[in-house]
Coordinates of C-alpha atoms and ligand atoms in Angstrom, one line a residue:
X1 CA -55.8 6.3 -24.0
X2 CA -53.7 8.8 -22.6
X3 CA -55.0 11.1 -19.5
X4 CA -54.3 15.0 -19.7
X5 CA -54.0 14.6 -15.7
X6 CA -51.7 11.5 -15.1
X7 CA -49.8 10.3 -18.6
X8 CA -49.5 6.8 -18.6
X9 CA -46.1 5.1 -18.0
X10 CA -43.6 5.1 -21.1
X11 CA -43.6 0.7 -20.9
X12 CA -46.1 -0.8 -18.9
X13 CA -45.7 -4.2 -18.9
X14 CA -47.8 -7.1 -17.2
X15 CA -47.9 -10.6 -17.2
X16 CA -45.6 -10.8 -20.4
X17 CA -45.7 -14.4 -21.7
X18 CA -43.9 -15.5 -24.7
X19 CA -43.2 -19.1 -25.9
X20 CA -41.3 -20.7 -28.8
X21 CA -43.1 -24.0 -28.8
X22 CA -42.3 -25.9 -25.6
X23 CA -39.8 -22.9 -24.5
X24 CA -40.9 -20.4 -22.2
X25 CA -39.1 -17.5 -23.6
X26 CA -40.7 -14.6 -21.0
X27 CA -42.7 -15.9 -18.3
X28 CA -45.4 -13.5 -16.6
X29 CA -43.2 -10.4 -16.5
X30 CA -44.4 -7.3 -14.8
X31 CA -41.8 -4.3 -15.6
X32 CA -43.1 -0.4 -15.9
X33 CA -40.8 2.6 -17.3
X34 CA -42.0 5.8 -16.2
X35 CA -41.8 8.6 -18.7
X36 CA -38.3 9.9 -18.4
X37 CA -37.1 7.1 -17.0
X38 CA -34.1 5.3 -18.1
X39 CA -34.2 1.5 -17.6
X40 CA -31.1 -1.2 -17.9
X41 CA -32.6 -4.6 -18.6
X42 CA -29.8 -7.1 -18.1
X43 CA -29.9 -10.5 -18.4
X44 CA -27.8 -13.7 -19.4
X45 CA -27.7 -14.9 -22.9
X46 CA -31.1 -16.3 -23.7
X47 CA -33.0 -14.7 -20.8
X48 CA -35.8 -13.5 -22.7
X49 CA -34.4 -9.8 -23.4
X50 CA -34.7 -9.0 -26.9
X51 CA -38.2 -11.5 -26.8
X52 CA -39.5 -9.0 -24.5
X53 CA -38.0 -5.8 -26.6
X54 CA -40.0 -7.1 -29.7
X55 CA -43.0 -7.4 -28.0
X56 CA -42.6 -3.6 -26.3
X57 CA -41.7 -2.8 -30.5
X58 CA -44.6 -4.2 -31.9
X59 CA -42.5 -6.8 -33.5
X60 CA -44.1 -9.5 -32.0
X61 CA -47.6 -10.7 -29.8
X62 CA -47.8 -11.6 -26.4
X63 CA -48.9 -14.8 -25.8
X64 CA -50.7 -13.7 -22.5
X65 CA -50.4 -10.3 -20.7
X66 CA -50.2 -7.4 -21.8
X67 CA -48.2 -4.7 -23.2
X68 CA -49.2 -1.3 -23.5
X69 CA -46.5 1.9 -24.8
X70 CA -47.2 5.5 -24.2
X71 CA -50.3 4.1 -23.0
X72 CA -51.0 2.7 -26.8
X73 CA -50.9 -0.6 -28.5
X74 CA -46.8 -1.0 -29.1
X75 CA -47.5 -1.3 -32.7
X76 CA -49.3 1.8 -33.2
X77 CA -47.0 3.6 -30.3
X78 CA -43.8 3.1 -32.7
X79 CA -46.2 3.9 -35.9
X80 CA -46.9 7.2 -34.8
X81 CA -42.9 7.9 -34.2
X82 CA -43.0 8.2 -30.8
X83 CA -41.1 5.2 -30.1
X84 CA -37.2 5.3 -31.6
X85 CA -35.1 1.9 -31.7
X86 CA -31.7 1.2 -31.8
X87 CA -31.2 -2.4 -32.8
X88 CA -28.0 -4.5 -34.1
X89 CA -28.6 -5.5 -37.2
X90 CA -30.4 -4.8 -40.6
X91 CA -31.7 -1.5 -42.1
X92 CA -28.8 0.7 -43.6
X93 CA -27.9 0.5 -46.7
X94 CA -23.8 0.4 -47.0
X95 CA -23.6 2.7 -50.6
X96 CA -25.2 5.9 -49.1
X97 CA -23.3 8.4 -46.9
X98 CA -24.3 9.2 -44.0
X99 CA -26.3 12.4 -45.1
X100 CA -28.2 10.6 -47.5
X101 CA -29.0 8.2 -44.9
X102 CA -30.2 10.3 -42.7
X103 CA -32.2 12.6 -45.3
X104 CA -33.5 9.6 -46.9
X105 CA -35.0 8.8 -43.6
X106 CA -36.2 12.1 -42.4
X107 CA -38.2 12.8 -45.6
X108 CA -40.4 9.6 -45.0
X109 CA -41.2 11.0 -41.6
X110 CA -44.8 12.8 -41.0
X111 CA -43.3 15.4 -39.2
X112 CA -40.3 17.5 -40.4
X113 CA -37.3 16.7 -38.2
X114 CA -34.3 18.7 -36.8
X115 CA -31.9 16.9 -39.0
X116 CA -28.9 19.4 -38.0
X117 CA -29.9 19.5 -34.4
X118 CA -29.7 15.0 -34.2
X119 CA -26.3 15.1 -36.7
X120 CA -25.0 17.4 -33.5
X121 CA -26.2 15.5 -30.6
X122 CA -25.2 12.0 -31.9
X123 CA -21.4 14.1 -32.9
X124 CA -21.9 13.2 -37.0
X125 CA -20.8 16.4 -38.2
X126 CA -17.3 15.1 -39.1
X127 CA -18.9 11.6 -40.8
X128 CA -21.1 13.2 -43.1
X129 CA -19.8 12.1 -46.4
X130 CA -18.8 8.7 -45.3
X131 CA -20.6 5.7 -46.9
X132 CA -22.2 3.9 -44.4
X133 CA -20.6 1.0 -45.5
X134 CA -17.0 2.2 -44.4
X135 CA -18.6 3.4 -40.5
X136 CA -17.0 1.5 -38.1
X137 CA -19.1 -0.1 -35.9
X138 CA -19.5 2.2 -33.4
X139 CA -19.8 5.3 -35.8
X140 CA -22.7 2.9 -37.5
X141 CA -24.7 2.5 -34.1
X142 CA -24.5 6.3 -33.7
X143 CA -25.7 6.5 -36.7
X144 CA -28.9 4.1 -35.9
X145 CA -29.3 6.4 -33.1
X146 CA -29.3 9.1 -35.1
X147 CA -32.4 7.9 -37.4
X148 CA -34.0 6.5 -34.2
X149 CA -34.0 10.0 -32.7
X150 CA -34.9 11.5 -35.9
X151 CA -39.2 11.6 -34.6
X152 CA -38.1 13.1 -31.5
X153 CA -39.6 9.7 -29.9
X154 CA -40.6 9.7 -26.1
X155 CA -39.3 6.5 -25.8
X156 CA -35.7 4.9 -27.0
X157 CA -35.5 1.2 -27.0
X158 CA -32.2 0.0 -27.2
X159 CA -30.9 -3.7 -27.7
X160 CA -27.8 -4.1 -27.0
X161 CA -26.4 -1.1 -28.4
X162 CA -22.7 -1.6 -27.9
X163 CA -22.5 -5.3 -28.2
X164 CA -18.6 -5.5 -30.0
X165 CA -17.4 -2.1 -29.4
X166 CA -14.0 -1.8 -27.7
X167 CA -14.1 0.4 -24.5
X168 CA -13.9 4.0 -26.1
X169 CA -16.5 3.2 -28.5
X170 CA -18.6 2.5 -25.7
X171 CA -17.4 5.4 -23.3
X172 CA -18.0 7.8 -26.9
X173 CA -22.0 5.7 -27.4
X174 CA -22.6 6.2 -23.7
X175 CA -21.3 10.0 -24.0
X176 CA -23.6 11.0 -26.7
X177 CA -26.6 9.0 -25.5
X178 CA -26.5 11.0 -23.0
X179 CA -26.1 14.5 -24.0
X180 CA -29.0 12.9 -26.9
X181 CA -31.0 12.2 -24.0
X182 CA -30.8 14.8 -21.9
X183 CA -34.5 16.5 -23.1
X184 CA -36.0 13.8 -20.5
X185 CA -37.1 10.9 -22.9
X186 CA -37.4 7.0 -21.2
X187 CA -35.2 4.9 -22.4
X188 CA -35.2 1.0 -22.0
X189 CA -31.9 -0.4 -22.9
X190 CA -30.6 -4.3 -23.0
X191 CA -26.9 -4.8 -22.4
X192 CA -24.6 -7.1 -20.9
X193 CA -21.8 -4.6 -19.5
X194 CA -23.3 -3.8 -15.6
X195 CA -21.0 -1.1 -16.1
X196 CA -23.0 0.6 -18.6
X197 CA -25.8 0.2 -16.7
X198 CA -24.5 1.3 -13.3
X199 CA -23.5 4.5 -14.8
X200 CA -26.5 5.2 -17.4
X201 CA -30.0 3.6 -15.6
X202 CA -31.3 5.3 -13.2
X203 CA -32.7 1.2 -12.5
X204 CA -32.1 -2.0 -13.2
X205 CA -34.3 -5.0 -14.0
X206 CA -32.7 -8.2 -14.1
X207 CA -34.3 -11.2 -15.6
X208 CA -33.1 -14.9 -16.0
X209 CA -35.0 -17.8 -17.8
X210 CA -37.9 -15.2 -18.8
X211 CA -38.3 -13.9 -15.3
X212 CA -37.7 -11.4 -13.4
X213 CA -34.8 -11.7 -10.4
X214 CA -34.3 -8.0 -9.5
X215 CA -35.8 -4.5 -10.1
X216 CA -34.1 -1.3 -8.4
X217 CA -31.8 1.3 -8.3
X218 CA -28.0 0.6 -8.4
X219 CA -27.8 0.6 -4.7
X220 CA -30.5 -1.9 -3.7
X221 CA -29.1 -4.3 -6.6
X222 CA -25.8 -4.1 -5.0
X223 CA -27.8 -4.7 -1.7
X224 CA -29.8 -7.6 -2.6
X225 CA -25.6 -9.6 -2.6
X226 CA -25.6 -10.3 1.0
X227 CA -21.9 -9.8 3.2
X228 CA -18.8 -8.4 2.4
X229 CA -15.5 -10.1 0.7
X230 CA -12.3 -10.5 2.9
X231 CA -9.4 -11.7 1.4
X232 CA -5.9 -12.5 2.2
X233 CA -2.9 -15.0 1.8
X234 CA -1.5 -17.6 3.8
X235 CA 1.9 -18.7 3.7
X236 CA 1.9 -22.7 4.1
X237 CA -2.0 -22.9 4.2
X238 CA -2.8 -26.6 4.2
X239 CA -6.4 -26.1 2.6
X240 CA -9.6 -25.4 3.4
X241 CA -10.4 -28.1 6.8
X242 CA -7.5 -25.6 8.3
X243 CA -9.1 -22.1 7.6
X244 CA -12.6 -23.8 9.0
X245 CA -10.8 -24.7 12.2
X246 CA -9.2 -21.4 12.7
X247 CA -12.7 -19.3 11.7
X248 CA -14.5 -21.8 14.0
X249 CA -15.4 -19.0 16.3
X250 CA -17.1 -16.6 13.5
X251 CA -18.1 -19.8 11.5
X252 CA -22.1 -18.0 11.3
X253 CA -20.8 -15.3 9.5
X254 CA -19.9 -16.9 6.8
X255 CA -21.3 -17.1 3.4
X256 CA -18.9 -18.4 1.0
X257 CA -15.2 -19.5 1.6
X258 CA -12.7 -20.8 -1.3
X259 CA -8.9 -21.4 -0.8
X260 CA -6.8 -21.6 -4.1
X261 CA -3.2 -22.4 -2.8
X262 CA -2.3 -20.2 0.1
X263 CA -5.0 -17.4 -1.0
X264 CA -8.2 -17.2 1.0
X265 CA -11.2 -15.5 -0.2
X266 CA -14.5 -15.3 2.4
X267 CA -17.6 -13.5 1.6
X268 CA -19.1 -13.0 5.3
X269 CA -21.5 -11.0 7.5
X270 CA -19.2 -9.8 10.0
X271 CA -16.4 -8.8 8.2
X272 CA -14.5 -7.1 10.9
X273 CA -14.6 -10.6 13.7
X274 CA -13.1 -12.5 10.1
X275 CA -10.3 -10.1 9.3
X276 CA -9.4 -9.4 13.6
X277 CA -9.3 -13.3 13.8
X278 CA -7.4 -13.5 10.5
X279 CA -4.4 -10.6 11.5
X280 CA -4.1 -12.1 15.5
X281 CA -4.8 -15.6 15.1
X282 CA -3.3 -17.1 11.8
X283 CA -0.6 -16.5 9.6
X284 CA -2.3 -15.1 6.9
X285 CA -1.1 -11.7 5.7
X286 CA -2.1 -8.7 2.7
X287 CA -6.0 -8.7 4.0
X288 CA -8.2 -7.2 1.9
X289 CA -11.9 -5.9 2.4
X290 CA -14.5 -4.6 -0.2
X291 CA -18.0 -4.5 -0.5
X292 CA -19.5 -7.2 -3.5
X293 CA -19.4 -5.7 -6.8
X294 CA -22.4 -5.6 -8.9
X295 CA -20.8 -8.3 -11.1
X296 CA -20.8 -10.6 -7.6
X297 CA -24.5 -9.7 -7.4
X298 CA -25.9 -10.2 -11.3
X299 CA -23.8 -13.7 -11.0
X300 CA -25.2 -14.8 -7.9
X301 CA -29.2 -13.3 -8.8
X302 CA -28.9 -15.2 -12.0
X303 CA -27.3 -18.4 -10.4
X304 CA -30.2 -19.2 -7.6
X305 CA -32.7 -19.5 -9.7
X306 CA -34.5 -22.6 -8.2
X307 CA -36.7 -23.7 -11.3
X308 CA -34.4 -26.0 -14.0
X309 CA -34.4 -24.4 -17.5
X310 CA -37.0 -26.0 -20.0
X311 CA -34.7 -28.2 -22.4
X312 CA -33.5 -26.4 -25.2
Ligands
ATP1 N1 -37.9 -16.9 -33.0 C1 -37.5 -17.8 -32.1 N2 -37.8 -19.1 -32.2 C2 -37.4 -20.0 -31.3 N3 -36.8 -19.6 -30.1 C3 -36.5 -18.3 -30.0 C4 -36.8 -17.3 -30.9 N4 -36.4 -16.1 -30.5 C5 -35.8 -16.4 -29.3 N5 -35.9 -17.7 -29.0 C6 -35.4 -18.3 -27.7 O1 -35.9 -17.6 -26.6 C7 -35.0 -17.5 -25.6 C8 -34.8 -16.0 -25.2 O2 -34.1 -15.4 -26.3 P1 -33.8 -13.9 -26.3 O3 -33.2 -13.6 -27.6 O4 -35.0 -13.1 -26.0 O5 -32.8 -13.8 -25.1 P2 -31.8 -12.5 -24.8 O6 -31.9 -12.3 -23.3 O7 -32.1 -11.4 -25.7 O8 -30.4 -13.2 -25.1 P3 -29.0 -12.5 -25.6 O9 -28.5 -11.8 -24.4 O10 -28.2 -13.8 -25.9 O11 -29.3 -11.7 -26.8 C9 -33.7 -18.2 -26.1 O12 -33.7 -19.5 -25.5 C10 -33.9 -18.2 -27.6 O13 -33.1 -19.3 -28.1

């Protein structure tokens, strides 16, 4: 039930189990969306992410945990419209245009949407008389936010969203989610660009094999990769044994080193000792220094996971 005094969280999700026979799809996942929040939920391919999205949908039960939306059951949560989805696949039919699909779906709802005030936010104006069937891609997931947004829901769910778009699609999606968006509503949104997340979530969850690896803000993702990268070249490097010997006296600080040819690439804790012994003390030329990229982080979170994946 929701309290006048302190509304409950827009996801609330605890001990989120989910199997497929012997595969361990979600595995005791605790994530909570506050209202207004928006939420990246990345993951690689078969981490449990659209599992976990049809459970917070209503699509699907939890095994063991529970899942609670707008402080409601999911299922009656997305009933009552306050929950809008934006999926990949399925519901639009091709032959109608893209008013009819949006009237269609605006006279099944209870309440009697702003349809002129959702075909302006999501930019439809100019599509209008398309069929659906000749949308590109990207016009058709604008359109699926469209409908979605159609209730006014207080949550958005979106899966994937622009999985297949080329880079302006997404820059356009991203553009118009967020001038859509901008009345406050939580939004929980699976993707596999951390660019799209970086620049939409206000935080990140990260899961791997059904559990969760990382939950924060851009910033303390980024912080969770330990060290900075140095890189440089150098000319007539004989291999790796050679740049040990010559980084023997800062040898602590380092994390990772890999030599391909005569190019050298360290991550390390004490950057500045690595590049000073690097400029005075080698040959090695054209250094470089940059802090990890989220990329360096995801592929690193995902990659330590102790536990072996169940078979397939
Ligand atoms: N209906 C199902 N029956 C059997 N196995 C399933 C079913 N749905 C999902 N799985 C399995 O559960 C695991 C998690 O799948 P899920 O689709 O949730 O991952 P995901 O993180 O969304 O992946 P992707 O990024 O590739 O979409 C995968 O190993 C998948 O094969």
């Amino acid at each position: 039930m929701a309290s006048t005094t302190a509304p409950e969280p827009a996801v609330r999700i605890s001990g989120l189990t989910k199997s497929f026979g012997p595969l361990v799809a979600v595995d005791r996942l605790d994530l909570t969306v506050a209202r207004g929040e928006v939420v990246a939920f990345l993951g690689p391919n078969g981490a449990g992410k659209s599992t976990t999205l049809d459970v917070v949908l209503g699509f699907s039960r939890a095994d063991a945990g529970t899942v609670t939306v707008l402080g409601d059951a999911p299922a009656r949560a997305v009933r009552d419209g306050r929950v809008g989805a934006v999926l990949q696949a399925g519901g639009l039919l091709p032959d109608l245009t893209v008013r009819q699909t949006l009237d269609v779906v605006a006279s099944l709802q209870c309440s009697t949407p702003d349809v002129e005030a959702v075909i302006a936010q999501t930019r439809l104006s100019g599509l209008l008389r398309r069929k659906v069937g000749k949308c590109s891609g990207g016009e058709v997931q604008r359109i699926r936010l469209a409908l979605a947004l159609l209730p006014r829901p207080e949550l958005l769910v979106l899966d994937e969203p622009t999985t297949g778009m080329d880079v302006t699609a997404r820059a356009d999606f991203w553009e118009t989610m967020r001038e859509a968006t901008a009345q406050g509503r939580a939004i929980l949104f699976a993707t596999h660009y951390l660019t799209e997340a970086a620049d939409f979530a206000d935080r990140i969850v990260i899961i791997d094999r059904g559990r969760l690896v990382a939950d924060g803000s851009v910033d303390e993702i980024r912080a969770l990769g330990e060290g900075t990268t140095v890189t440089a070249s150098w000319p007539g490097l004989s291999g790796e044994p050679e740049l040990r010997e010559a980084l023997a006296p800062v040898a602590g600080s380092l994390l990772t080193v890999s030599v391909h040819g005569e190019h050298v690439e360290l991550r390390t804790t004490a950057a500045d000792d690595v590049a000073r012994l690097l400029l005075t003390a080698t040959p090695a030329v054209h250094l470089g220094i940059s802090a990890l990229s989220l990329d360096d982080v995801f592929t690193e979170l995902v990659a330590q996971e102790p536990d072996a994946a169940p078979a397939p």
